[in-house]
Every structure is written in C-alpha cells, then in structure tokens.
PDB file of C-alpha atoms in Angstrom:
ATOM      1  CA  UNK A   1      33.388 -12.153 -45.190  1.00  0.00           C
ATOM      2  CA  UNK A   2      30.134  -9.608 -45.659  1.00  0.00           C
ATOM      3  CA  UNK A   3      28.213  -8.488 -42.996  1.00  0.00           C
ATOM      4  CA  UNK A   4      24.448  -9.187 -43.978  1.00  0.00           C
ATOM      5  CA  UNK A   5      22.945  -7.957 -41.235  1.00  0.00           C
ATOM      6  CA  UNK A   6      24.344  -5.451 -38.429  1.00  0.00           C
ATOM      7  CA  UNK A   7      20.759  -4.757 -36.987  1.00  0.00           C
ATOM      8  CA  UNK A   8      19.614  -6.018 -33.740  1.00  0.00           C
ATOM      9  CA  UNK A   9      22.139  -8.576 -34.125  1.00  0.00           C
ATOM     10  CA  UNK A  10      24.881  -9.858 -36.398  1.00  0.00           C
ATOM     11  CA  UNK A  11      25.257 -12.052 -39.154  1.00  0.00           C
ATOM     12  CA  UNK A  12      27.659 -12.354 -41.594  1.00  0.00           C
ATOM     13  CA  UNK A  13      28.315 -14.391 -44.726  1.00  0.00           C
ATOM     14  CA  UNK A  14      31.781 -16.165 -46.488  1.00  0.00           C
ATOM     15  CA  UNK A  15      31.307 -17.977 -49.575  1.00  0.00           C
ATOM     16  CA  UNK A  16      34.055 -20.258 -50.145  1.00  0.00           C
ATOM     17  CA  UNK A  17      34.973 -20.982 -46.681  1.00  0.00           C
ATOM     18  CA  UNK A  18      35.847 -24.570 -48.024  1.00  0.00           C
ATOM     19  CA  UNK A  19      36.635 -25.039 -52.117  1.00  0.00           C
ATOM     20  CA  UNK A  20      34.373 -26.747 -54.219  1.00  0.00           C
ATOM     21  CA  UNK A  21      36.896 -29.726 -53.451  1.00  0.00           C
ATOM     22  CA  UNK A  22      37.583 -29.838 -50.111  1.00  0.00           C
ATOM     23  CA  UNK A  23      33.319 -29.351 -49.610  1.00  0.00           C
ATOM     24  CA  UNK A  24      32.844 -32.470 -51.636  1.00  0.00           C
ATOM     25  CA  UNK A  25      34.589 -34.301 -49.714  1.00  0.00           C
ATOM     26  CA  UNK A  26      32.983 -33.326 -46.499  1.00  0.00           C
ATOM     27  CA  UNK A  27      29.696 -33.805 -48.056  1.00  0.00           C
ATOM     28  CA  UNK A  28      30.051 -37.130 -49.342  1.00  0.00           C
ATOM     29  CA  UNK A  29      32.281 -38.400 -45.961  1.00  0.00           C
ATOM     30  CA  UNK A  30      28.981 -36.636 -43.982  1.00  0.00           C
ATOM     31  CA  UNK A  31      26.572 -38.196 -45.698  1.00  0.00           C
ATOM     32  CA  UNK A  32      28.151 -42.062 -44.457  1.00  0.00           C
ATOM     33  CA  UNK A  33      29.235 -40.943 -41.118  1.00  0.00           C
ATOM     34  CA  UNK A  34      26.784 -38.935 -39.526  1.00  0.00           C
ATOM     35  CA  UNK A  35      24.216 -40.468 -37.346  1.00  0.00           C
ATOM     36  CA  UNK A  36      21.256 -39.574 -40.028  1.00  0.00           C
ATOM     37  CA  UNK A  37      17.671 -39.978 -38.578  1.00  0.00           C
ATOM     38  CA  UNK A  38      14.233 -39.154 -39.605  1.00  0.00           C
ATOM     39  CA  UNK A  39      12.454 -37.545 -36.206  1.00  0.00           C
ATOM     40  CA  UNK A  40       9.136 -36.412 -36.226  1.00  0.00           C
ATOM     41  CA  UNK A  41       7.143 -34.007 -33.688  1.00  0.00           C
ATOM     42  CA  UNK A  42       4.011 -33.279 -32.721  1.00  0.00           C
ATOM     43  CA  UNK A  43       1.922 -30.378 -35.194  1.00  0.00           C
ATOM     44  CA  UNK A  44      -1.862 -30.034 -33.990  1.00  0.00           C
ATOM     45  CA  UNK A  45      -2.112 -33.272 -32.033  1.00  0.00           C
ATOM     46  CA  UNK A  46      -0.434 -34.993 -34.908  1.00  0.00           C
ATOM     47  CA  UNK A  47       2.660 -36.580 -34.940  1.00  0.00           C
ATOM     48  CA  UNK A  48       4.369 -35.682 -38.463  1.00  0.00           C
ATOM     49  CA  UNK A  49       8.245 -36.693 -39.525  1.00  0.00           C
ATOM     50  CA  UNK A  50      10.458 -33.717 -40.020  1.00  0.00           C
ATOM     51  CA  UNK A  51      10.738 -32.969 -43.898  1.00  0.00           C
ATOM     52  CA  UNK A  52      15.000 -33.308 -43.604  1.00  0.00           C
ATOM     53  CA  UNK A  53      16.691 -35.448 -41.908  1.00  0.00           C
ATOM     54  CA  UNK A  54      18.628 -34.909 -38.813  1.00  0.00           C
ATOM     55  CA  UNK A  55      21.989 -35.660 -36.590  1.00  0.00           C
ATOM     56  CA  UNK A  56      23.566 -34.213 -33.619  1.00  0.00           C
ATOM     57  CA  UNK A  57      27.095 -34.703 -32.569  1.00  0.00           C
ATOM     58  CA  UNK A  58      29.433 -33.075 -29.806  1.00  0.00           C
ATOM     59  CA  UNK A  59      30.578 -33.240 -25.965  1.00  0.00           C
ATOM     60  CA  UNK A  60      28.920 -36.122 -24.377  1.00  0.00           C
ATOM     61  CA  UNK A  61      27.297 -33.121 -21.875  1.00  0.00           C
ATOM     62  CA  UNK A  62      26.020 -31.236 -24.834  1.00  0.00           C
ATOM     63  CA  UNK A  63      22.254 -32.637 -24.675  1.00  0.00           C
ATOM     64  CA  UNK A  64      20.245 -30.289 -26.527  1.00  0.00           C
ATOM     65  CA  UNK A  65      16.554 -29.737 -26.868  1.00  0.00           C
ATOM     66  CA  UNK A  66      14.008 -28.333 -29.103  1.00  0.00           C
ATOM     67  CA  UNK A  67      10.450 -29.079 -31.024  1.00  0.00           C
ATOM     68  CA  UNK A  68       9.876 -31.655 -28.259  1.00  0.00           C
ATOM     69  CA  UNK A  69      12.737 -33.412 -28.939  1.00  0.00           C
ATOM     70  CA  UNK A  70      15.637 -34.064 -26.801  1.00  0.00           C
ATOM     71  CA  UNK A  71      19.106 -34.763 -28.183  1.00  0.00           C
ATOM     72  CA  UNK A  72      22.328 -36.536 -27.098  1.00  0.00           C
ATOM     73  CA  UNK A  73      24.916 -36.549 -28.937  1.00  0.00           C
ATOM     74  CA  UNK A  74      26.807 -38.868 -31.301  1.00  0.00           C
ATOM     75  CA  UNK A  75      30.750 -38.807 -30.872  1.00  0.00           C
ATOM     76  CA  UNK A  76      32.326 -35.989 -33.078  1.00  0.00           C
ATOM     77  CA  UNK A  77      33.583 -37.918 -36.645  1.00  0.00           C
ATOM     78  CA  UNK A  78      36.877 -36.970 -38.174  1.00  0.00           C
ATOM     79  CA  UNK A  79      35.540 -34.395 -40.359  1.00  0.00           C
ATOM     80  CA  UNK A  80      32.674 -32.854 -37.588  1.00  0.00           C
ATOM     81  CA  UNK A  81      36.461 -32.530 -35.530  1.00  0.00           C
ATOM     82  CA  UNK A  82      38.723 -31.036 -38.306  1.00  0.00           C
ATOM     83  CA  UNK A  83      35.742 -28.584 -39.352  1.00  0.00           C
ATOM     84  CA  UNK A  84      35.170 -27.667 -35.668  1.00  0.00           C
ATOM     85  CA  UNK A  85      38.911 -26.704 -35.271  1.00  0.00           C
ATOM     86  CA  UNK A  86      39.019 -24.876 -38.385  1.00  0.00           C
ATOM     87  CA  UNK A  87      36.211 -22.513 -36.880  1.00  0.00           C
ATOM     88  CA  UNK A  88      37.459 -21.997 -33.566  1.00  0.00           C
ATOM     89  CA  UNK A  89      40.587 -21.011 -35.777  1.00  0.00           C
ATOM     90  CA  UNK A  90      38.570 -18.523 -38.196  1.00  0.00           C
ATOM     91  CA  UNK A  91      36.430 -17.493 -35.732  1.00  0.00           C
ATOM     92  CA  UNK A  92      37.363 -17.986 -32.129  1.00  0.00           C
ATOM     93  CA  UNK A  93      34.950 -19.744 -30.550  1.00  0.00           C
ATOM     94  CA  UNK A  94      35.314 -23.540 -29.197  1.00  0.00           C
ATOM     95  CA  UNK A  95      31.646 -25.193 -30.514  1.00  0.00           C
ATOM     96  CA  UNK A  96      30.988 -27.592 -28.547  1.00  0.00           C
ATOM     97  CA  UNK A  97      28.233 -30.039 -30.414  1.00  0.00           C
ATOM     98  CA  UNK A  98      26.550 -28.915 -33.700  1.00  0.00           C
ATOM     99  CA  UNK A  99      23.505 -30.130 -35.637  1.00  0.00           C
ATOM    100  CA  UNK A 100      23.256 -31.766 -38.989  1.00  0.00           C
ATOM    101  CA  UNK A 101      20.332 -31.257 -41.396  1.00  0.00           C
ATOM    102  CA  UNK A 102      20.338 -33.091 -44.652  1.00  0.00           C
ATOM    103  CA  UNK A 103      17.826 -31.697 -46.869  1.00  0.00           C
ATOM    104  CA  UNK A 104      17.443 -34.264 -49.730  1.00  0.00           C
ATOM    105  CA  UNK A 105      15.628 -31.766 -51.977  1.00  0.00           C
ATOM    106  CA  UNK A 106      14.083 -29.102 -52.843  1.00  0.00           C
ATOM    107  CA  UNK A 107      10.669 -30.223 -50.918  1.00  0.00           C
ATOM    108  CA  UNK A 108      13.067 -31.076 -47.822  1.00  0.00           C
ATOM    109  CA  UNK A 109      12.852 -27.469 -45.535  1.00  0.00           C
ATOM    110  CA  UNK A 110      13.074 -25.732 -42.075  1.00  0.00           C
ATOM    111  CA  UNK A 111      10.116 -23.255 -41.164  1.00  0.00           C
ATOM    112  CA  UNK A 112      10.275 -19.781 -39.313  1.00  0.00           C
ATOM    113  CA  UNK A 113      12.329 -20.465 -35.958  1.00  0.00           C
ATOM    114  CA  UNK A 114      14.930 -18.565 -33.740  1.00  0.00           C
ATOM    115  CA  UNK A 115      17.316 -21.119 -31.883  1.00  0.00           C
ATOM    116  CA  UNK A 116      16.579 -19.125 -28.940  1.00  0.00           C
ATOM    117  CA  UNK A 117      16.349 -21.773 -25.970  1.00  0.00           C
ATOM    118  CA  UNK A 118      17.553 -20.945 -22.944  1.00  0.00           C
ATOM    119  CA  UNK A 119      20.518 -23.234 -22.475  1.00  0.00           C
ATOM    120  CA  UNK A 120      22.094 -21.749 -25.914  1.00  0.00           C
ATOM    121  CA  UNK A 121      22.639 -18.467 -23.495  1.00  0.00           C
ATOM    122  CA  UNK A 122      21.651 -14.684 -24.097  1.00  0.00           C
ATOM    123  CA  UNK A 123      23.486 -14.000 -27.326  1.00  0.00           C
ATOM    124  CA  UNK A 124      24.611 -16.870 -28.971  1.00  0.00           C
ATOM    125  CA  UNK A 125      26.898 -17.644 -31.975  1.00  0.00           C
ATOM    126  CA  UNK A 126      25.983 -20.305 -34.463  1.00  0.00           C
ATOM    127  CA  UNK A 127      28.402 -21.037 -37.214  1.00  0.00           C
ATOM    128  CA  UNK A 128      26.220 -22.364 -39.834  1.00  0.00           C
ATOM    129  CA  UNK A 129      28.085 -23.881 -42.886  1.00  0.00           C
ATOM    130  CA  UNK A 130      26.649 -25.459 -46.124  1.00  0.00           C
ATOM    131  CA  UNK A 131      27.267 -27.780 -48.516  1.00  0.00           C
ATOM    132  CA  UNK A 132      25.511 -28.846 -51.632  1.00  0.00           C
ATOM    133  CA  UNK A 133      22.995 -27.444 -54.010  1.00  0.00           C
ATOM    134  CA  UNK A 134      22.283 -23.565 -53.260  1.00  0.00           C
ATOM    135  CA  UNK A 135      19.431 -22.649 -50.894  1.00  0.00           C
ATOM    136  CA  UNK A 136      17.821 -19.476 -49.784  1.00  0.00           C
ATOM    137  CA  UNK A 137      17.976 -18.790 -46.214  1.00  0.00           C
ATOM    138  CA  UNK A 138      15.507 -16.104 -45.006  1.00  0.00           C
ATOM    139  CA  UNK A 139      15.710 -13.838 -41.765  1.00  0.00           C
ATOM    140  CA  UNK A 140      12.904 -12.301 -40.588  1.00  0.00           C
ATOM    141  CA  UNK A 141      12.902  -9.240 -37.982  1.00  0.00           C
ATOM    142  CA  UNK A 142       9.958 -10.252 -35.068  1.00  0.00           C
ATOM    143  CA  UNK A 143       8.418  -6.941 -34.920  1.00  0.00           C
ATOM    144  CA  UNK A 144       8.758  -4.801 -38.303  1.00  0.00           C
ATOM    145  CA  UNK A 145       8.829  -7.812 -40.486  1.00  0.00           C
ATOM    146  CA  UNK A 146      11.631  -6.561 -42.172  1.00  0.00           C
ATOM    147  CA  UNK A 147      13.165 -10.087 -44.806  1.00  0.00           C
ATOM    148  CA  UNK A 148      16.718 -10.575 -45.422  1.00  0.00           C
ATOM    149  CA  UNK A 149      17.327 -13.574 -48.350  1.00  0.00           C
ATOM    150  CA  UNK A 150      21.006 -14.702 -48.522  1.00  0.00           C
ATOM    151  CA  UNK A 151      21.055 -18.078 -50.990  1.00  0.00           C
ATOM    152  CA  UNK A 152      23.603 -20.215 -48.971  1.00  0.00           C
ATOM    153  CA  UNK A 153      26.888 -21.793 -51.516  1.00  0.00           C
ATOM    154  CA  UNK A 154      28.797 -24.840 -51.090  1.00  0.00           C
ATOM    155  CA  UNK A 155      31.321 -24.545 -48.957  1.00  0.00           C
ATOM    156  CA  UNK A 156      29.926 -21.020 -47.468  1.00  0.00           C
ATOM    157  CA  UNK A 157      29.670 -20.174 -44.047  1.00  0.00           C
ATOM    158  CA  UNK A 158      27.399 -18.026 -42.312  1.00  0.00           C
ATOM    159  CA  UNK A 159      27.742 -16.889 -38.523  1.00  0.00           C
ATOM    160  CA  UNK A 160      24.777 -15.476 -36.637  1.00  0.00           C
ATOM    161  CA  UNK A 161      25.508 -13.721 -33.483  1.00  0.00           C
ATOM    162  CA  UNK A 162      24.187 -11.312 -30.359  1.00  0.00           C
ATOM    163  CA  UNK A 163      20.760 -10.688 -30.371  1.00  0.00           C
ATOM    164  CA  UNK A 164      20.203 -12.294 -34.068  1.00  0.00           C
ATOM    165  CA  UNK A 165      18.484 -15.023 -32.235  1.00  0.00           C
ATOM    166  CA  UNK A 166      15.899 -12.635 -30.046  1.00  0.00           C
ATOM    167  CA  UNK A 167      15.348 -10.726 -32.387  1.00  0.00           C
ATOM    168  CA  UNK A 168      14.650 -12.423 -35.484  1.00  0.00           C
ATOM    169  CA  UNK A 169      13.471 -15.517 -37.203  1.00  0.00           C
ATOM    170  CA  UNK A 170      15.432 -17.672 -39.586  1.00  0.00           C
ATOM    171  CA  UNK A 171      14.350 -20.685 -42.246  1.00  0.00           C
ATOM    172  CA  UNK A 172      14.741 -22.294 -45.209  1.00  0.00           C
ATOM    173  CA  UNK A 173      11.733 -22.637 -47.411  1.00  0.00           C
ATOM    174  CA  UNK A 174      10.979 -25.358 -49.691  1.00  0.00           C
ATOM    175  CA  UNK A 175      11.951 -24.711 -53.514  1.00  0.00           C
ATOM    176  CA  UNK A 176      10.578 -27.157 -55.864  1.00  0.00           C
ATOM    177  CA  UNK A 177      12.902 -26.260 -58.314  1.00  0.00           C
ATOM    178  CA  UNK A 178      16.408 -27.204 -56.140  1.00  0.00           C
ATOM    179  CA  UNK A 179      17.572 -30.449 -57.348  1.00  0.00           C
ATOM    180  CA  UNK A 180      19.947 -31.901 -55.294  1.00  0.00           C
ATOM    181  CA  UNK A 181      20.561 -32.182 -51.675  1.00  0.00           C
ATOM    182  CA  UNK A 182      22.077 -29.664 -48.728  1.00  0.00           C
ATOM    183  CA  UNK A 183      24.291 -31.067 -46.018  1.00  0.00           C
ATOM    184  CA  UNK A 184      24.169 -27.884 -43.274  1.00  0.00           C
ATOM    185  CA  UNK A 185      26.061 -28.048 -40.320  1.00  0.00           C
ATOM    186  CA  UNK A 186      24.642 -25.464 -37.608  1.00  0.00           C
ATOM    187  CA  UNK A 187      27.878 -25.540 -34.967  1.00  0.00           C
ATOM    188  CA  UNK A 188      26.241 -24.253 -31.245  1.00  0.00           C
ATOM    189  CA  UNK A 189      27.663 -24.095 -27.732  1.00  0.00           C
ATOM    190  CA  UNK A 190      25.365 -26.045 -25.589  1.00  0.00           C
ATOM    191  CA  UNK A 191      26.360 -25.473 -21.649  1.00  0.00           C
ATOM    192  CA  UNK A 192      26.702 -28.867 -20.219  1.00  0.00           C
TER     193      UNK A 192
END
C-alpha cells in the first residue's frame, strides 16, 4: 500500500488488492446482482439522469443521502458480504452499506464532490475499490488547488480518510478514449 496523499488528510492506494481473477469474478457476479439503476437529479431547474449508473446496499438503517437523492438500501449480496469482511480484515473498520457506480464507458463520469454530509461523521473512511478498465481519479485541495491524479487498476483499492473529505474534492472525469466499463465500490459507514 502507498500513501498518495498525507496532507490535510489521508489517502492511500493498493493495486492488486484482488488478482486479475478473483476481480473478474466480482465484476461480472456485480454486474447481475446489484440493484443497478439509472437516477437522475436536478442541474439548473432541469432534471438530468446521472451519466453512470448506480446501487446502494448495506444495514437496513444505513439510509444515505446526497444530490437530492435519498437512498435505502438493497440487502448485502454474497460478494458485497465477502468483500466487506475482507476490508474490515485489511483494514479494520466494519462498513456498514457501500455504493456502487457502474461507469459503462469512457463518457460515463463523477464530477468534483467531497462525500462530506453530515451523517458520514467528522473524518470519515471510505474504502473505495475498482474493478474494470483503468480510470483516473483526481483530488483536488479546496483552497490552493493543489491536483493529485492516481489512475485506479482492477482489483485496486484506495482508502480515503480524516480530513480528506473537508478538505478536498474528488472525481472521475470522462475519458473518451476508456473502452470498457468500471464497477467501483465506495464502502462508507452511514450512522443509523
């Protein structure tokens, strides 16, 4: 694991925290299990789908909102289980819901955002782990401006934690040239 980031905050990065394999398998068992939906907010008095689809599964308590939207959970699957227990293994911490984004290609993308709502807590850790084609994810300090890019493997994992989430801004921008899609699995505490 490499520490990417030990400035007003901490992230850190693990390539091959599943094997090519064993993240193949997730991916494909993810993409039929998960409870996949297009949502769409509201962007200048417009209401405009999401460009990725989305799920969110955990603890029946673990409703969870942002952009407007409000989410309660889907039951845990077998493999959101087994990859929860492997990270409160690796990493000590007992996630308690976590949300799916299935970018389906290169056009598919997240804009600047900090998962900073209130009932994530002060300093929150977010184990964020991807699978499928190779994307950049970009930090972004909120007051120098200072950009971190760290292009996300299959099978890596990437934790974010302490003030990461007050004090910076994270996405994934679209890249035309990505072929392929991105299963990534952003594992949260949400206080029920």
């Amino acid at each position: 694991m490499r520490i990417v980031l030990a400035r007003d905050g901490t992230v850190t990065y693990e390539p091959g925290f599943l094997d090519a394999e064993a993240a193949d398998r997730v991916y494909a068992a993810l993409a039929e299990e998960a409870a996949w939906k297009q949502e769409s907010i509201v962007m200048f008095g417009r209401r405009v789908p999401l460009p990725r689809l989305t799920a969110w599964h955990g603890e029946p308590e673990a409703v969870y909102g942002y952009s407007g939207l409000r989410n309660v959970p889907q039951p845990w699957t077998p493999q959101l289980s087994a990859l929860r227990e492997r990270l409160a293994d690796r990493l000590g911490v007992r996630f308690n819901s976590v949300l799916l984004n299935w970018y389906r290609g290169g056009g598919d993308a997240m804009g600047w955002h900090a998962d900073d709502e209130p009932e994530l807590g002060r300093e929150p850790s977010i184990a964020s782990l991807s699978l499928g084609a190779t994307r950049t994810f970009e930090l972004e300090h909120r007051t120098d401006r200072e950009r971190i890019a760290v292009p996300l493997e299959h099978g890596s994992l990437l934790v974010m934690a302490g003030q990461t989430q007050h004090r910076w801004r994270h996405r994934v921008p679209k890249q035309r040239r990505v072929e392929g899609g991105r299963i990534n699995l952003t594992f949260r505490t949400v206080p029920g």
